[in-house]
Amino acid sequence: MRVAVLTVSDGCFRGHRQDKSGEAIVEWVGESGYTTVERSVLPDEQNLIVDRLQTWADSGKIDVILTTGGTGFSSRDVTPEATKIVIEKNAPGLADVLRRQGMEKTPFAALSRGLVGTRGCTLIANFPGSPGGVKDSLEALEMLLPHIVDLLQGHTEKHPDSI
Amino acid sequence: MRVAVLTVSDGCFRGHRQDKSGEAIVEWVGESGYTTVERSVLPDEQNLIVDRLQTWADSGKIDVILTTGGTGFSSRDVTPEATKIVIEKNAPGLADVLRRQGMEKTPFAALSRGLVGTRGCTLIANFPGSPGGVKDSLEALEMLLPHIVDLLQGHTEKHPDSI
Amino acid sequence: MRVAVLTVSDGCFRGHRQDKSGEAIVEWVGESGYTTVERSVLPDEQNLIVDRLQTWADSGKIDVILTTGGTGFSSRDVTPEATKIVIEKNAPGLADVLRRQGMEKTPFAALSRGLVGTRGCTLIANFPGSPGGVKDSLEALEMLLPHIVDLLQGHTEKHPDSI
């Protein structure tokens, strides 16, 4: 599984903040036996985010794009708006799963406006910006990801645990 | 209650697969005392699905359209995209109820991208393609359906069990 | 916190029904130590609702707009459609929280099509029309609202209880 990691954060982009959330995702990718094929940090600028997501998804070399940051209520938070432009299909049930996992720790996880969807054969999932939000989101997704990537790649057999 | 059943499946359309899911819905309709007024099988072609849903909803002769299939992550899965074009009003809470009922059996039910919405006085609900997904979706909806149809028909009294 | 309350109801607008739901929200605002800066009743007319929401949100004088009514399946229910036009950012997790709180009392709370989103620095949340639905929605939101308003106002520190 080829994973790209995008951190969206004015603070990280300017070097004012350490990108602990991006690092946490890259660490999980390695521990899971997958490969981080791309990693970027962008400011909270919608057109830059759109451009990066589209380029990565259309490259044919990335199975999953995980973003962290910009999913909240600050005026600069535009990651879901950028993602909505990029995705061709929306998966609201998965966005809900990410939030609900976080809500087992804090009710404020409900504030995440992150989306999950696909562009071509690439899955794009918006995680919150905090390391805790990333941890929760990875827990929520990790068991589902291999099967999602299988389906996107054209392996249409149902998962053994599906009904 | 007049129900139309649409199976969306390349395999069923070509006769390669038996339409067990469509049969399961028709069986439930009969057992519930409702009437199946239309039943079709279409391939995973967006324009054909849009056309059929619009024709049925605008006929004035159908209260509920239940679709099965095409709600997942395969490249051919376009039922939600077609449904989004057709519906005038979206009911995300009901789409969530369908997924959550399925998630009591398998976490992979979260992958369903099915929508629920209305066009005119007709409710349209996307069920997953598997017989198990259909069973779960019917369980989730059956108690709510009569009241939804009442409301769409213009009976505006609240349900006795509403607060 | 400056709150505006909008009741959307043909019946209340014509004086056929008492606006108990609007009153319940105004009462909660006072008890919470906030201020009701605007209060209106409109019929279920989409353009009137859009206009009022936009005017209030763009005034710079309102932090939160709470609407009640018009979120269901009746043909006249257009509040979510109007709200969708007005909001710039969507918060589906919060709309889900409102429904789930209601669903602890009645499964029919899943029928609410209400949205939650933002326009500029103003939060807009659609509550159901019933006093019970309003009560449940306020319970769901009240703990989250101060932090949401803080974020919208530009106070970007995470909530102490966030991870």
Short mmCIF file of C-alpha atoms in Angstrom, two decimals:
data_model
loop_
_atom_site.label_atom_id
_atom_site.label_comp_id
_atom_site.label_asym_id
_atom_site.label_seq_id
_atom_site.Cartn_x
_atom_site.Cartn_y
_atom_site.Cartn_z
CA MET A 1 0.00 0.00 0.00
CA ARG A 2 1.48 3.29 -1.17
CA VAL A 3 0.58 6.16 1.14
CA ALA A 4 1.02 9.91 0.76
CA VAL A 5 0.94 12.15 3.83
CA LEU A 6 -0.14 15.80 3.64
CA THR A 7 0.10 18.08 6.65
CA VAL A 8 -2.01 21.21 6.26
CA SER A 9 -0.88 23.86 8.71
CA ASP A 10 0.27 27.47 8.40
CA GLY A 11 2.34 26.94 11.54
CA CYS A 12 4.11 23.81 10.35
CA PHE A 13 4.66 25.28 6.88
CA ARG A 14 6.42 28.30 8.33
CA GLY A 15 8.47 26.16 10.65
CA HIS A 16 6.82 27.55 13.77
CA ARG A 17 5.46 24.16 14.78
CA GLN A 18 6.90 20.68 14.67
CA ASP A 19 4.88 18.38 12.40
CA LYS A 20 4.19 15.73 15.02
CA SER A 21 0.93 14.68 13.37
CA GLY A 22 2.56 14.04 10.01
CA GLU A 23 5.32 12.13 11.74
CA ALA A 24 2.77 10.03 13.58
CA ILE A 25 1.14 9.01 10.30
CA VAL A 26 4.47 8.19 8.64
CA GLU A 27 5.41 6.10 11.70
CA TRP A 28 2.14 4.17 11.48
CA VAL A 29 2.65 3.58 7.75
CA GLY A 30 6.03 1.99 8.42
CA GLU A 31 4.79 -0.08 11.34
CA SER A 32 1.93 -1.36 9.20
CA GLY A 33 4.30 -2.58 6.50
CA TYR A 34 3.17 0.05 4.00
CA THR A 35 5.27 2.65 2.17
CA THR A 36 5.21 6.43 2.48
CA VAL A 37 5.75 7.49 -1.12
CA GLU A 38 5.09 11.21 -0.68
CA ARG A 39 5.06 13.61 2.22
CA SER A 40 4.33 17.31 2.14
CA VAL A 41 3.51 20.23 4.37
CA LEU A 42 1.29 22.98 2.99
CA PRO A 43 -0.18 26.16 4.46
CA ASP A 44 -3.97 26.45 4.93
CA GLU A 45 -4.45 27.63 1.33
CA GLN A 46 -7.28 25.98 -0.53
CA ASN A 47 -5.85 26.16 -4.04
CA LEU A 48 -2.51 24.72 -2.94
CA ILE A 49 -4.26 21.84 -1.16
CA VAL A 50 -6.51 21.13 -4.16
CA ASP A 51 -3.53 21.14 -6.49
CA ARG A 52 -1.47 18.77 -4.35
CA LEU A 53 -4.33 16.30 -3.80
CA GLN A 54 -5.19 16.25 -7.49
CA THR A 55 -1.58 15.77 -8.58
CA TRP A 56 -1.04 12.94 -6.14
CA ALA A 57 -4.33 11.19 -6.88
CA ASP A 58 -3.82 11.43 -10.65
CA SER A 59 -0.23 10.20 -10.52
CA GLY A 60 -1.30 6.57 -10.51
CA LYS A 61 1.37 5.93 -7.86
CA ILE A 62 -0.61 6.49 -4.67
CA ASP A 63 -3.26 4.28 -3.09
CA VAL A 64 -4.13 6.36 -0.02
CA ILE A 65 -3.69 10.06 0.79
CA LEU A 66 -3.98 10.90 4.48
CA THR A 67 -4.20 14.59 5.36
CA THR A 68 -3.89 16.09 8.81
CA GLY A 69 -5.03 19.57 9.81
CA GLY A 70 -7.46 22.24 8.71
CA THR A 71 -10.64 20.33 9.47
CA GLY A 72 -12.03 22.60 12.18
CA PHE A 73 -13.83 25.89 12.69
CA SER A 74 -11.00 28.40 12.39
CA SER A 75 -11.33 30.76 9.44
CA ARG A 76 -8.18 29.25 7.93
CA ASP A 77 -9.55 25.68 8.07
CA VAL A 78 -10.29 24.79 4.46
CA THR A 79 -9.10 21.18 4.07
CA PRO A 80 -12.65 19.74 3.69
CA GLU A 81 -13.53 22.41 1.11
CA ALA A 82 -10.40 21.59 -0.90
CA THR A 83 -11.04 17.85 -0.58
CA LYS A 84 -14.64 18.21 -1.72
CA ILE A 85 -13.41 19.79 -4.97
CA VAL A 86 -10.95 16.95 -5.55
CA ILE A 87 -12.95 13.82 -4.69
CA GLU A 88 -15.21 12.19 -7.27
CA LYS A 89 -17.05 9.96 -4.79
CA ASN A 90 -17.89 10.73 -1.18
CA ALA A 91 -17.82 8.18 1.65
CA PRO A 92 -19.73 9.85 4.52
CA GLY A 93 -19.88 6.63 6.53
CA LEU A 94 -16.09 6.58 6.82
CA ALA A 95 -15.91 10.26 7.78
CA ASP A 96 -18.44 9.40 10.47
CA VAL A 97 -16.33 6.44 11.67
CA LEU A 98 -13.32 8.75 12.10
CA ARG A 99 -15.33 11.21 14.18
CA ARG A 100 -16.98 8.55 16.30
CA GLN A 101 -13.64 6.96 17.20
CA GLY A 102 -12.43 10.36 18.36
CA MET A 103 -15.68 10.96 20.26
CA GLU A 104 -14.91 8.01 22.50
CA LYS A 105 -12.14 10.22 23.91
CA THR A 106 -13.62 13.69 23.63
CA PRO A 107 -16.98 15.11 22.50
CA PHE A 108 -15.04 17.81 20.65
CA ALA A 109 -14.08 15.25 18.01
CA ALA A 110 -17.58 15.91 16.60
CA LEU A 111 -16.27 19.29 15.44
CA SER A 112 -14.09 17.73 12.76
CA ARG A 113 -15.44 18.58 9.32
CA GLY A 114 -13.08 16.14 7.61
CA LEU A 115 -14.19 14.21 4.53
CA VAL A 116 -13.32 10.78 3.15
CA GLY A 117 -13.70 10.04 -0.55
CA THR A 118 -12.03 8.80 -3.69
CA ARG A 119 -10.53 10.21 -6.85
CA GLY A 120 -9.89 7.52 -9.39
CA CYS A 121 -8.37 4.61 -7.51
CA THR A 122 -7.03 6.78 -4.68
CA LEU A 123 -8.64 7.11 -1.26
CA ILE A 124 -8.39 10.54 0.38
CA ALA A 125 -9.08 10.88 4.10
CA ASN A 126 -8.94 14.08 6.20
CA PHE A 127 -7.69 13.59 9.75
CA PRO A 128 -7.81 16.29 12.46
CA GLY A 129 -4.65 18.26 13.05
CA SER A 130 -3.82 17.04 16.54
CA PRO A 131 -1.63 13.98 17.17
CA GLY A 132 -4.48 12.59 19.27
CA GLY A 133 -6.93 13.08 16.43
CA VAL A 134 -4.52 11.35 14.06
CA LYS A 135 -4.10 8.43 16.48
CA ASP A 136 -7.89 8.00 16.75
CA SER A 137 -8.39 8.27 13.00
CA LEU A 138 -5.73 5.66 12.27
CA GLU A 139 -7.31 3.30 14.80
CA ALA A 140 -10.67 3.79 13.12
CA LEU A 141 -9.37 3.19 9.58
CA GLU A 142 -6.54 0.68 9.83
CA MET A 143 -8.64 -2.47 9.71
CA LEU A 144 -10.75 -1.18 6.81
CA LEU A 145 -7.96 0.25 4.62
CA PRO A 146 -6.60 -2.92 2.99
CA HIS A 147 -10.06 -3.96 1.82
CA ILE A 148 -10.87 -0.44 0.56
CA VAL A 149 -7.65 -0.39 -1.47
CA ASP A 150 -8.45 -3.88 -2.81
CA LEU A 151 -11.85 -2.67 -4.01
CA LEU A 152 -10.39 0.47 -5.58
CA GLN A 153 -7.81 -1.67 -7.39
CA GLY A 154 -10.56 -3.78 -8.88
CA HIS A 155 -10.61 -6.78 -6.59
CA THR A 156 -14.35 -6.98 -6.25
CA GLU A 157 -14.75 -9.94 -3.95
CA LYS A 158 -16.50 -9.10 -0.77
CA HIS A 159 -14.49 -9.15 2.42
CA PRO A 160 -14.81 -12.47 4.23
CA ASP A 161 -16.28 -10.67 7.19
CA SER A 162 -18.88 -8.85 5.15
CA ILE A 163 -22.35 -10.30 5.21
CA MET B 1 -47.47 1.65 0.14
CA ARG B 2 -46.35 1.33 -3.47
CA VAL B 3 -42.72 0.23 -3.73
CA ALA B 4 -40.36 0.07 -6.70
CA VAL B 5 -37.25 -2.13 -6.53
CA LEU B 6 -34.14 -1.38 -8.57
CA THR B 7 -31.18 -3.76 -8.63
CA VAL B 8 -28.02 -2.10 -9.90
CA SER B 9 -25.52 -4.72 -10.96
CA ASP B 10 -23.58 -5.45 -14.13
CA GLY B 11 -23.56 -9.11 -13.14
CA CYS B 12 -27.30 -9.40 -12.55
CA PHE B 13 -28.10 -7.40 -15.68
CA ARG B 14 -26.09 -9.77 -17.83
CA GLY B 15 -27.61 -12.78 -16.17
CA HIS B 16 -24.32 -13.88 -14.61
CA ARG B 17 -25.66 -13.50 -11.08
CA GLN B 18 -28.99 -14.32 -9.53
CA ASP B 19 -30.73 -11.22 -8.17
CA LYS B 20 -31.10 -12.47 -4.61
CA SER B 21 -31.01 -8.99 -3.15
CA GLY B 22 -33.84 -7.71 -5.32
CA GLU B 23 -35.83 -10.85 -4.51
CA ALA B 24 -35.25 -10.26 -0.81
CA ILE B 25 -36.68 -6.76 -1.05
CA VAL B 26 -39.72 -7.90 -3.06
CA GLU B 27 -40.32 -10.64 -0.48
CA TRP B 28 -40.18 -8.11 2.35
CA VAL B 29 -42.61 -5.82 0.50
CA GLY B 30 -45.15 -8.61 0.24
CA GLU B 31 -44.70 -9.74 3.83
CA SER B 32 -45.21 -6.16 4.99
CA GLY B 33 -48.52 -5.88 3.18
CA TYR B 34 -47.18 -3.39 0.63
CA THR B 35 -47.17 -3.68 -3.17
CA THR B 36 -44.22 -3.99 -5.54
CA VAL B 37 -45.38 -1.85 -8.45
CA GLU B 38 -42.12 -1.83 -10.42
CA ARG B 39 -39.01 -3.96 -10.47
CA SER B 40 -35.95 -3.52 -12.66
CA VAL B 41 -32.36 -4.63 -13.02
CA LEU B 42 -29.88 -2.17 -14.52
CA PRO B 43 -26.13 -2.29 -15.14
CA ASP B 44 -23.82 0.04 -13.17
CA GLU B 45 -24.38 2.87 -15.66
CA GLN B 46 -25.02 6.26 -14.11
CA ASN B 47 -27.22 7.72 -16.84
CA LEU B 48 -29.45 4.63 -16.94
CA ILE B 49 -29.86 4.72 -13.15
CA VAL B 50 -30.64 8.45 -13.16
CA ASP B 51 -33.18 8.01 -15.91
CA ARG B 52 -34.98 5.12 -14.19
CA LEU B 53 -35.10 6.84 -10.78
CA GLN B 54 -36.42 10.06 -12.29
CA THR B 55 -39.06 8.30 -14.37
CA TRP B 56 -40.29 6.28 -11.40
CA ALA B 57 -40.28 9.20 -8.97
CA ASP B 58 -42.08 11.51 -11.40
CA SER B 59 -44.73 8.93 -12.31
CA GLY B 60 -46.86 9.80 -9.31
CA LYS B 61 -47.43 6.07 -8.81
CA ILE B 62 -44.57 5.17 -6.48
CA ASP B 63 -44.14 6.01 -2.78
CA VAL B 64 -40.77 4.37 -2.12
CA ILE B 65 -37.90 3.36 -4.41
CA LEU B 66 -35.43 0.91 -2.87
CA THR B 67 -32.21 0.32 -4.78
CA THR B 68 -29.64 -2.39 -4.11
CA GLY B 69 -26.09 -2.42 -5.35
CA GLY B 70 -23.43 -0.02 -6.54
CA THR B 71 -22.88 1.75 -3.22
CA GLY B 72 -19.27 0.74 -2.59
CA PHE B 73 -15.72 1.53 -3.68
CA SER B 74 -15.45 -0.34 -6.96
CA SER B 75 -14.91 1.88 -9.95
CA ARG B 76 -18.28 0.80 -11.34
CA ASP B 77 -20.14 1.78 -8.16
CA VAL B 78 -22.09 4.89 -9.13
CA THR B 79 -25.50 4.46 -7.47
CA PRO B 80 -24.98 7.28 -4.93
CA GLU B 81 -23.76 9.63 -7.68
CA ALA B 82 -26.85 8.87 -9.75
CA THR B 83 -29.13 9.23 -6.74
CA LYS B 84 -27.60 12.56 -5.78
CA ILE B 85 -28.56 13.93 -9.20
CA VAL B 86 -32.13 12.73 -8.81
CA ILE B 87 -33.04 13.63 -5.23
CA GLU B 88 -34.28 17.11 -4.38
CA LYS B 89 -33.86 16.73 -0.63
CA ASN B 90 -31.21 14.73 1.22
CA ALA B 91 -31.82 12.76 4.42
CA PRO B 92 -28.32 12.03 5.79
CA GLY B 93 -29.69 10.81 9.12
CA LEU B 94 -31.47 7.94 7.40
CA ALA B 95 -28.43 6.99 5.33
CA ASP B 96 -26.56 6.90 8.63
CA VAL B 97 -29.22 4.68 10.22
CA LEU B 98 -28.83 2.16 7.38
CA ARG B 99 -25.06 2.02 7.83
CA ARG B 100 -25.22 1.77 11.59
CA GLN B 101 -27.65 -1.14 11.49
CA GLY B 102 -25.21 -2.95 9.19
CA MET B 103 -22.27 -2.03 11.42
CA GLU B 104 -23.79 -4.05 14.24
CA LYS B 105 -22.90 -7.07 12.10
CA THR B 106 -19.72 -5.96 10.34
CA PRO B 107 -17.55 -2.83 10.46
CA PHE B 108 -17.38 -3.00 6.66
CA ALA B 109 -20.96 -1.70 6.50
CA ALA B 110 -19.37 1.73 7.07
CA LEU B 111 -18.09 1.53 3.49
CA SER B 112 -21.56 1.94 2.03
CA ARG B 113 -21.86 5.29 0.29
CA GLY B 114 -25.61 4.92 -0.17
CA LEU B 115 -27.88 7.94 0.05
CA VAL B 116 -31.47 8.44 1.21
CA GLY B 117 -33.52 11.36 -0.08
CA THR B 118 -36.72 12.46 -1.74
CA ARG B 119 -37.87 13.58 -5.16
CA GLY B 120 -41.35 15.04 -5.01
CA CYS B 121 -43.39 12.72 -2.80
CA THR B 122 -41.15 9.70 -3.43
CA LEU B 123 -38.52 8.40 -1.02
CA ILE B 124 -35.39 6.93 -2.60
CA ALA B 125 -33.07 4.77 -0.48
CA ASN B 126 -29.83 3.08 -1.59
CA PHE B 127 -29.17 -0.29 0.00
CA PRO B 128 -25.89 -2.22 -0.31
CA GLY B 129 -25.73 -4.95 -2.92
CA SER B 130 -25.44 -7.95 -0.65
CA PRO B 131 -28.50 -9.85 0.66
CA GLY B 132 -27.14 -9.28 4.16
CA GLY B 133 -26.86 -5.55 3.55
CA VAL B 134 -30.41 -5.53 2.23
CA LYS B 135 -31.66 -7.40 5.28
CA ASP B 136 -29.96 -4.93 7.62
CA SER B 137 -31.23 -1.92 5.68
CA LEU B 138 -34.82 -3.19 5.73
CA GLU B 139 -34.60 -3.79 9.48
CA ALA B 140 -33.34 -0.25 9.94
CA LEU B 141 -36.05 1.37 7.79
CA GLU B 142 -39.18 -0.71 8.22
CA MET B 143 -40.51 0.97 11.33
CA LEU B 144 -39.85 4.47 9.98
CA LEU B 145 -41.19 3.99 6.44
CA PRO B 146 -44.95 4.31 7.03
CA HIS B 147 -44.52 7.60 8.85
CA ILE B 148 -42.12 8.95 6.20
CA VAL B 149 -44.63 8.12 3.46
CA ASP B 150 -47.40 9.76 5.51
CA LEU B 151 -45.37 12.95 5.77
CA LEU B 152 -44.53 12.94 2.05
CA GLN B 153 -48.22 12.48 1.24
CA GLY B 154 -49.08 15.56 3.25
CA HIS B 155 -50.20 14.06 6.56
CA THR B 156 -48.32 16.48 8.75
CA GLU B 157 -49.23 15.24 12.19
CA LYS B 158 -46.25 14.18 14.21
CA HIS B 159 -45.80 10.51 14.95
CA PRO B 160 -47.29 9.56 18.32
CA ASP B 161 -43.84 8.43 19.44
CA SER B 162 -42.17 11.67 18.45
CA ILE B 163 -41.53 14.10 21.25
CA MET C 1 -22.50 34.98 23.00
CA ARG C 2 -24.97 36.75 20.71
CA VAL C 3 -27.69 34.41 19.50
CA ALA C 4 -30.36 34.85 16.84
CA VAL C 5 -33.44 32.63 16.86
CA LEU C 6 -35.39 31.83 13.69
CA THR C 7 -38.63 29.89 13.79
CA VAL C 8 -39.57 28.51 10.39
CA SER C 9 -43.24 27.58 10.34
CA ASP C 10 -46.21 28.49 8.16
CA GLY C 11 -48.44 27.91 11.15
CA CYS C 12 -46.51 30.13 13.56
CA PHE C 13 -46.08 32.84 10.91
CA ARG C 14 -49.83 33.03 10.37
CA GLY C 15 -50.50 33.03 14.09
CA HIS C 16 -52.25 29.65 13.98
CA ARG C 17 -49.68 28.06 16.28
CA GLN C 18 -47.90 29.33 19.36
CA ASP C 19 -44.14 29.49 18.86
CA LYS C 20 -43.23 27.27 21.79
CA SER C 21 -40.03 26.06 20.17
CA GLY C 22 -38.70 29.54 19.56
CA GLU C 23 -39.62 30.47 23.13
CA ALA C 24 -37.78 27.43 24.42
CA ILE C 25 -34.59 28.49 22.63
CA VAL C 26 -34.85 32.09 23.86
CA GLU C 27 -35.37 30.78 27.39
CA TRP C 28 -32.28 28.59 27.14
CA VAL C 29 -30.24 31.54 25.81
CA GLY C 30 -31.14 33.60 28.85
CA GLU C 31 -30.53 30.79 31.30
CA SER C 32 -27.11 30.18 29.73
CA GLY C 33 -26.09 33.79 30.26
CA TYR C 34 -26.12 34.58 26.54
CA THR C 35 -28.07 37.27 24.69
CA THR C 36 -30.87 36.89 22.16
CA VAL C 37 -30.08 39.70 19.73
CA GLU C 38 -32.58 38.78 17.02
CA ARG C 39 -35.72 36.70 16.88
CA SER C 40 -37.94 36.10 13.87
CA VAL C 41 -40.69 33.86 12.62
CA LEU C 42 -40.84 33.09 8.91
CA PRO C 43 -43.06 30.89 6.76
CA ASP C 44 -41.61 27.79 5.07
CA GLU C 45 -40.41 29.84 2.09
CA GLN C 46 -36.89 29.08 0.95
CA ASN C 47 -35.97 32.51 -0.40
CA LEU C 48 -37.16 34.25 2.76
CA ILE C 49 -35.16 31.86 4.94
CA VAL C 50 -32.03 32.28 2.79
CA ASP C 51 -32.34 36.03 2.92
CA ARG C 52 -32.78 36.18 6.68
CA LEU C 53 -29.90 33.79 7.41
CA GLN C 54 -27.55 35.69 5.08
CA THR C 55 -28.49 39.08 6.48
CA TRP C 56 -28.00 37.92 10.05
CA ALA C 57 -24.74 36.08 9.39
CA ASP C 58 -23.26 38.99 7.42
CA SER C 59 -24.26 41.59 10.01
CA GLY C 60 -21.17 40.93 12.11
CA LYS C 61 -23.40 41.12 15.19
CA ILE C 62 -24.41 37.48 15.62
CA ASP C 63 -22.31 34.53 16.80
CA VAL C 64 -24.89 31.74 16.57
CA ILE C 65 -28.12 31.37 14.58
CA LEU C 66 -30.44 28.63 15.83
CA THR C 67 -33.36 27.74 13.60
CA THR C 68 -36.31 25.56 14.50
CA GLY C 69 -38.69 23.93 12.05
CA GLY C 70 -38.80 22.83 8.46
CA THR C 71 -36.26 20.02 8.74
CA GLY C 72 -38.52 17.07 7.95
CA PHE C 73 -40.21 15.31 5.06
CA SER C 74 -43.23 17.52 4.44
CA SER C 75 -43.25 19.18 1.03
CA ARG C 76 -43.00 22.58 2.72
CA ASP C 77 -39.87 21.59 4.71
CA VAL C 78 -37.06 23.54 3.06
CA THR C 79 -34.91 24.77 5.96
CA PRO C 80 -31.93 22.50 5.14
CA GLU C 81 -32.08 23.51 1.48
CA ALA C 82 -32.05 27.18 2.42
CA THR C 83 -29.26 26.65 4.95
CA LYS C 84 -27.15 24.76 2.43
CA ILE C 85 -27.23 27.81 0.15
CA VAL C 86 -26.15 30.10 2.97
CA ILE C 87 -23.38 28.16 4.72
CA GLU C 88 -19.81 28.32 3.45
CA LYS C 89 -18.58 25.39 5.51
CA ASN C 90 -20.51 22.28 6.50
CA ALA C 91 -20.17 20.50 9.86
CA PRO C 92 -21.84 17.09 9.33
CA GLY C 93 -20.51 15.73 12.61
CA LEU C 94 -22.51 18.33 14.54
CA ALA C 95 -25.69 17.67 12.54
CA ASP C 96 -25.17 14.02 13.42
CA VAL C 97 -24.73 14.85 17.13
CA LEU C 98 -28.09 16.68 17.12
CA ARG C 99 -29.87 13.71 15.56
CA ARG C 100 -28.24 11.16 17.82
CA GLN C 101 -29.22 13.04 20.95
CA GLY C 102 -32.82 13.01 19.73
CA MET C 103 -32.57 9.34 18.81
CA GLU C 104 -32.00 8.48 22.46
CA LYS C 105 -35.64 9.47 22.93
CA THR C 106 -37.22 8.45 19.63
CA PRO C 107 -35.98 6.73 16.47
CA PHE C 108 -37.94 9.31 14.47
CA ALA C 109 -35.26 11.89 15.31
CA ALA C 110 -33.27 10.25 12.49
CA LEU C 111 -35.72 11.89 10.07
CA SER C 112 -34.34 15.36 10.75
CA ARG C 113 -32.54 16.68 7.69
CA GLY C 114 -31.14 19.65 9.60
CA LEU C 115 -27.69 20.99 8.81
CA VAL C 116 -25.00 22.69 10.90
CA GLY C 117 -22.43 24.95 9.26
CA THR C 118 -20.80 28.34 9.23
CA ARG C 119 -20.97 31.53 7.23
CA GLY C 120 -18.10 33.84 8.07
CA CYS C 121 -17.77 33.78 11.85
CA THR C 122 -21.38 32.76 12.44
CA LEU C 123 -22.54 29.24 13.28
CA ILE C 124 -25.92 28.20 11.85
CA ALA C 125 -27.67 25.14 13.29
CA ASN C 126 -31.06 23.70 12.21
CA PHE C 127 -33.13 22.23 15.02
CA PRO C 128 -36.32 20.21 14.52
CA GLY C 129 -39.61 22.04 14.90
CA SER C 130 -40.92 20.33 18.00
CA PRO C 131 -40.18 21.62 21.51
CA GLY C 132 -38.83 18.15 22.32
CA GLY C 133 -36.52 18.26 19.32
CA VAL C 134 -35.32 21.71 20.38
CA LYS C 135 -34.66 20.47 23.92
CA ASP C 136 -32.61 17.52 22.64
CA SER C 137 -30.66 19.70 20.21
CA LEU C 138 -29.79 22.24 22.89
CA GLU C 139 -28.61 19.46 25.19
CA ALA C 140 -26.42 18.13 22.40
CA LEU C 141 -24.87 21.48 21.52
CA GLU C 142 -24.64 23.47 24.73
CA MET C 143 -21.31 22.14 25.93
CA LEU C 144 -19.70 22.51 22.51
CA LEU C 145 -21.00 25.97 21.59
CA PRO C 146 -18.63 28.20 23.60
CA HIS C 147 -15.58 26.50 22.11
CA ILE C 148 -17.02 26.64 18.59
CA VAL C 149 -17.63 30.37 18.95
CA ASP C 150 -14.10 30.82 20.33
CA LEU C 151 -12.64 29.10 17.27
CA LEU C 152 -14.80 31.13 14.88
CA GLN C 153 -13.67 34.32 16.62
CA GLY C 154 -10.06 33.41 16.03
CA HIS C 155 -9.05 31.93 19.36
CA THR C 156 -7.19 28.97 17.96
CA GLU C 157 -6.07 27.23 21.09
CA LYS C 158 -7.39 23.75 21.39
CA HIS C 159 -9.98 23.04 24.05
CA PRO C 160 -8.38 21.70 27.23
CA ASP C 161 -10.41 18.52 26.86
CA SER C 162 -9.34 17.94 23.27
CA ILE C 163 -6.64 15.38 22.76
#
